[in-house]
Amino acid sequence: MSEWTDDPYALTHLDALESEAVYIFREVAGEFERPVLLFSGGKDSVLMLRLALKAFAPAPPPLTLMHVDTGHNFAEVLHYRDRVVAECGLKLHVVSVQQYIDRGVLHERPDGTRNSLQTLPLNDAIRQHRFDAVFGGGRRDEEKARAKERVFSLRDEFSQWDPRRQRPELWQLYNGRHAPGEHVRVFPLSNWTELDVWQYIHREHIELPDLYYAHRREVFRRDGMWLAPGDWGGPRADEPVETRMVRYRTIGDMSCTGAVESDATDPAAVVAELTASRLTERGATRFDDRLSESAMEDRKREGYF
């Protein structure tokens, strides 16, 4: 459906997606006692926060925010995260992967990536704070394992996901029933695409970290991706650093999140770029999703998002 229409009573496709997401936020507020929204400062979590603010305006959203910090996050994103949380007057729980490594509970992987190490701290925090609904920004167009998810996704007492036990969701009827110790992962952006997200960001004038827009940056090439040098261990001696015009389509752990060469310096240019792109968001820029055919599904079964 086109975003623009002459019918003043017709919903555009962005209006319909926004309405569905707002309904899901309100449904969770009515069904659950301790909801939390995962907020990293990435575009999907920023969009989720905007929708949560809309759902309950003028009151603040009845939920807290949480970020599982790998210790390899981009400094620009962490500054943006803290500023936005302060402006919204919300409470942010920060769970540190580095603290788990320092205590010897977790160990560094041989490849230096830490995304998969987020699972244990995330699930510990959910149990510690007794969160019963956990909002995530996963979208079905991102990756084939995420395409299997329902909007309400039940996790057992060990935070594990079993795709064969998913509940039907007909006519926007969501089943939030769960036993003590279980919780539900909630995905209000399930039906959005990357292009929808950027069209909405453009329409709503939502501010994002500058990393999402093309800028000149030092990068090096590894396994076909442009990675940023950092304290996480890159580059190696045989990986020369170059300065290129790049931007990020997704933002996560620096060790496994690649940049793409781009000239898109504002939301309108990003929308135009995505319209012509044939590469998927995660397939083009996430090293950890390339580790195996079922890398994401394996992590999700263990409790990852």
Short mmCIF file of C-alpha atoms in Angstrom, two decimals, residues 89-276:
data_model
loop_
_atom_site.label_atom_id
_atom_site.label_comp_id
_atom_site.label_asym_id
_atom_site.label_seq_id
_atom_site.Cartn_x
_atom_site.Cartn_y
_atom_site.Cartn_z
CA GLY A 89 12.80 10.26 32.58
CA LEU A 90 12.79 6.45 32.52
CA LYS A 91 14.80 3.93 34.52
CA LEU A 92 17.52 1.95 32.71
CA HIS A 93 19.03 -1.31 33.97
CA VAL A 94 22.48 -1.92 32.45
CA VAL A 95 23.68 -5.53 32.58
CA SER A 96 27.41 -5.91 31.93
CA VAL A 97 28.87 -8.86 30.03
CA GLN A 98 32.34 -7.64 31.06
CA GLN A 99 31.47 -8.19 34.75
CA TYR A 100 30.56 -11.82 34.00
CA ILE A 101 33.91 -12.27 32.21
CA ASP A 102 35.83 -10.64 35.10
CA ARG A 103 34.12 -13.04 37.55
CA GLY A 104 35.04 -16.04 35.42
CA VAL A 105 31.41 -16.95 34.76
CA LEU A 106 31.81 -16.31 31.03
CA HIS A 107 34.89 -16.70 28.84
CA GLU A 108 35.95 -14.83 25.73
CA ARG A 109 35.30 -16.65 22.48
CA PRO A 110 38.28 -17.46 20.20
CA ASP A 111 36.85 -15.16 17.51
CA GLY A 112 36.48 -12.26 19.96
CA THR A 113 32.74 -11.77 19.38
CA ARG A 114 30.52 -11.20 22.39
CA ASN A 115 26.96 -11.14 21.03
CA SER A 116 26.31 -14.73 22.05
CA LEU A 117 27.68 -14.00 25.54
CA GLN A 118 24.69 -11.74 26.19
CA THR A 119 22.33 -14.67 26.74
CA LEU A 120 23.30 -15.59 30.32
CA PRO A 121 23.37 -12.00 31.70
CA LEU A 122 20.06 -11.26 29.95
CA ASN A 123 18.30 -14.29 31.41
CA ASP A 124 19.82 -13.73 34.88
CA ALA A 125 18.48 -10.16 34.85
CA ILE A 126 15.01 -11.31 33.78
CA ARG A 127 14.88 -13.77 36.69
CA GLN A 128 16.42 -11.33 39.20
CA HIS A 129 13.93 -8.56 38.45
CA ARG A 130 11.04 -11.00 37.82
CA PHE A 131 10.20 -9.43 34.46
CA ASP A 132 7.23 -11.28 32.97
CA ALA A 133 7.09 -9.53 29.57
CA VAL A 134 10.26 -8.54 27.69
CA PHE A 135 9.89 -6.28 24.65
CA GLY A 136 12.39 -6.84 21.85
CA GLY A 137 12.84 -5.15 18.49
CA GLY A 138 13.07 -8.34 16.42
CA ARG A 139 11.46 -8.25 12.98
CA ARG A 140 10.50 -11.21 10.81
CA ASP A 141 12.36 -9.85 7.78
CA GLU A 142 15.72 -9.83 9.59
CA GLU A 143 16.61 -13.51 9.68
CA LYS A 144 14.90 -16.85 9.03
CA ALA A 145 14.81 -17.88 12.71
CA ARG A 146 13.14 -14.59 13.62
CA ALA A 147 10.61 -15.21 10.83
CA LYS A 148 9.35 -18.18 12.88
CA GLU A 149 8.50 -16.06 15.93
CA ARG A 150 5.02 -15.10 17.08
CA VAL A 151 4.34 -11.61 18.45
CA PHE A 152 3.98 -13.17 21.94
CA SER A 153 6.72 -15.81 22.35
CA LEU A 154 6.61 -17.94 25.49
CA ARG A 155 9.92 -18.80 27.20
CA ASP A 156 10.18 -21.55 29.79
CA GLU A 157 11.69 -21.25 33.28
CA PHE A 158 15.16 -21.53 31.69
CA SER A 159 14.33 -18.77 29.15
CA GLN A 160 14.50 -21.33 26.35
CA TRP A 161 12.46 -21.06 23.15
CA ASP A 162 10.86 -24.04 21.43
CA PRO A 163 9.52 -23.10 17.96
CA ARG A 164 7.26 -26.20 17.97
CA ARG A 165 5.35 -24.97 21.04
CA GLN A 166 4.28 -21.60 19.69
CA ARG A 167 0.68 -20.53 20.14
CA PRO A 168 -1.62 -19.50 17.32
CA GLU A 169 -2.34 -15.76 16.99
CA LEU A 170 -5.59 -15.20 15.12
CA TRP A 171 -7.33 -11.84 14.69
CA GLN A 172 -4.72 -10.12 16.92
CA LEU A 173 -5.66 -12.31 19.90
CA TYR A 174 -2.46 -12.70 21.92
CA ASN A 175 -2.08 -15.37 24.58
CA GLY A 176 0.01 -14.07 27.50
CA ARG A 177 -0.65 -16.97 29.85
CA HIS A 178 2.50 -18.22 31.56
CA ALA A 179 3.41 -20.23 34.64
CA PRO A 180 5.52 -18.85 37.52
CA GLY A 181 9.13 -18.57 36.35
CA GLU A 182 8.17 -18.38 32.68
CA HIS A 183 8.00 -15.14 30.73
CA VAL A 184 6.89 -13.88 27.33
CA ARG A 185 9.10 -12.17 24.76
CA VAL A 186 7.04 -9.56 22.88
CA PHE A 187 7.84 -8.33 19.36
CA PRO A 188 5.65 -5.35 18.33
CA LEU A 189 7.77 -4.82 15.17
CA SER A 190 7.26 -8.36 13.84
CA ASN A 191 5.42 -7.19 10.74
CA TRP A 192 7.74 -4.24 9.96
CA THR A 193 10.51 -4.40 7.38
CA GLU A 194 13.79 -2.51 7.49
CA LEU A 195 12.36 -0.15 4.86
CA ASP A 196 9.20 0.43 6.97
CA VAL A 197 11.40 1.33 9.95
CA TRP A 198 13.34 3.90 7.96
CA GLN A 199 10.23 5.36 6.34
CA TYR A 200 8.74 5.80 9.82
CA ILE A 201 11.97 7.34 11.17
CA HIS A 202 11.90 9.75 8.22
CA ARG A 203 8.21 10.60 8.70
CA GLU A 204 8.44 11.08 12.47
CA HIS A 205 11.81 12.92 12.41
CA ILE A 206 13.27 10.46 14.94
CA GLU A 207 16.88 11.16 15.93
CA LEU A 208 19.33 8.26 15.69
CA PRO A 209 23.04 7.82 16.48
CA ASP A 210 25.16 9.31 13.69
CA LEU A 211 26.60 5.88 12.88
CA TYR A 212 23.47 5.11 10.88
CA TYR A 213 24.37 7.81 8.34
CA ALA A 214 27.27 7.85 5.91
CA HIS A 215 30.46 9.35 7.32
CA ARG A 216 34.18 8.95 6.76
CA ARG A 217 35.54 6.35 9.17
CA GLU A 218 38.60 4.15 9.69
CA VAL A 219 37.72 0.54 8.88
CA PHE A 220 39.44 -2.67 7.88
CA ARG A 221 38.30 -5.62 5.78
CA ARG A 222 37.61 -9.05 7.35
CA ASP A 223 35.58 -11.88 5.80
CA GLY A 224 34.01 -9.48 3.33
CA MET A 225 32.87 -6.93 5.92
CA TRP A 226 34.17 -3.50 6.92
CA LEU A 227 34.83 -3.56 10.68
CA ALA A 228 35.85 -0.69 12.96
CA PRO A 229 39.16 -0.88 14.84
CA GLY A 230 38.75 -1.03 18.60
CA ASP A 231 39.85 -2.35 21.96
CA TRP A 232 38.14 -5.66 21.15
CA GLY A 233 41.22 -6.80 19.19
CA GLY A 234 40.89 -5.69 15.60
CA PRO A 235 42.63 -5.32 13.22
CA ARG A 236 45.28 -8.04 12.89
CA ALA A 237 48.70 -7.31 11.38
CA ASP A 238 47.57 -8.42 7.91
CA GLU A 239 44.43 -6.23 7.95
CA PRO A 240 45.33 -2.69 6.80
CA VAL A 241 43.17 0.17 8.06
CA GLU A 242 41.54 2.40 5.44
CA THR A 243 39.35 5.50 5.63
CA ARG A 244 36.08 5.02 3.76
CA MET A 245 32.62 6.55 3.49
CA VAL A 246 30.44 4.07 5.39
CA ARG A 247 27.32 3.72 7.48
CA TYR A 248 25.82 0.98 9.67
CA ARG A 249 22.52 -0.78 8.90
CA THR A 250 22.49 -2.47 12.31
CA ILE A 251 24.48 -1.64 15.43
CA GLY A 252 25.73 -4.16 17.96
CA ASP A 253 28.99 -5.61 19.17
CA MET A 254 31.88 -3.89 17.29
CA SER A 255 33.63 -7.21 16.76
CA CYS A 256 30.89 -8.67 14.57
CA THR A 257 28.95 -5.69 13.18
CA GLY A 258 30.04 -4.55 9.76
CA ALA A 259 29.57 -1.23 7.98
CA VAL A 260 28.46 -0.82 4.37
CA GLU A 261 29.86 1.69 1.90
CA SER A 262 27.26 4.39 1.38
CA ASP A 263 26.61 8.02 0.50
CA ALA A 264 23.31 8.20 2.44
CA THR A 265 23.73 11.05 4.92
CA ASP A 266 20.09 11.55 5.97
CA PRO A 267 16.90 9.46 6.39
CA ALA A 268 15.55 10.27 2.91
CA ALA A 269 18.78 9.08 1.31
CA VAL A 270 18.75 5.90 3.42
CA VAL A 271 15.19 5.14 2.29
CA ALA A 272 16.24 5.61 -1.33
CA GLU A 273 19.29 3.41 -0.81
CA LEU A 274 17.28 0.58 0.79
CA THR A 275 14.67 0.70 -1.94
CA ALA A 276 17.36 -0.25 -4.44
#
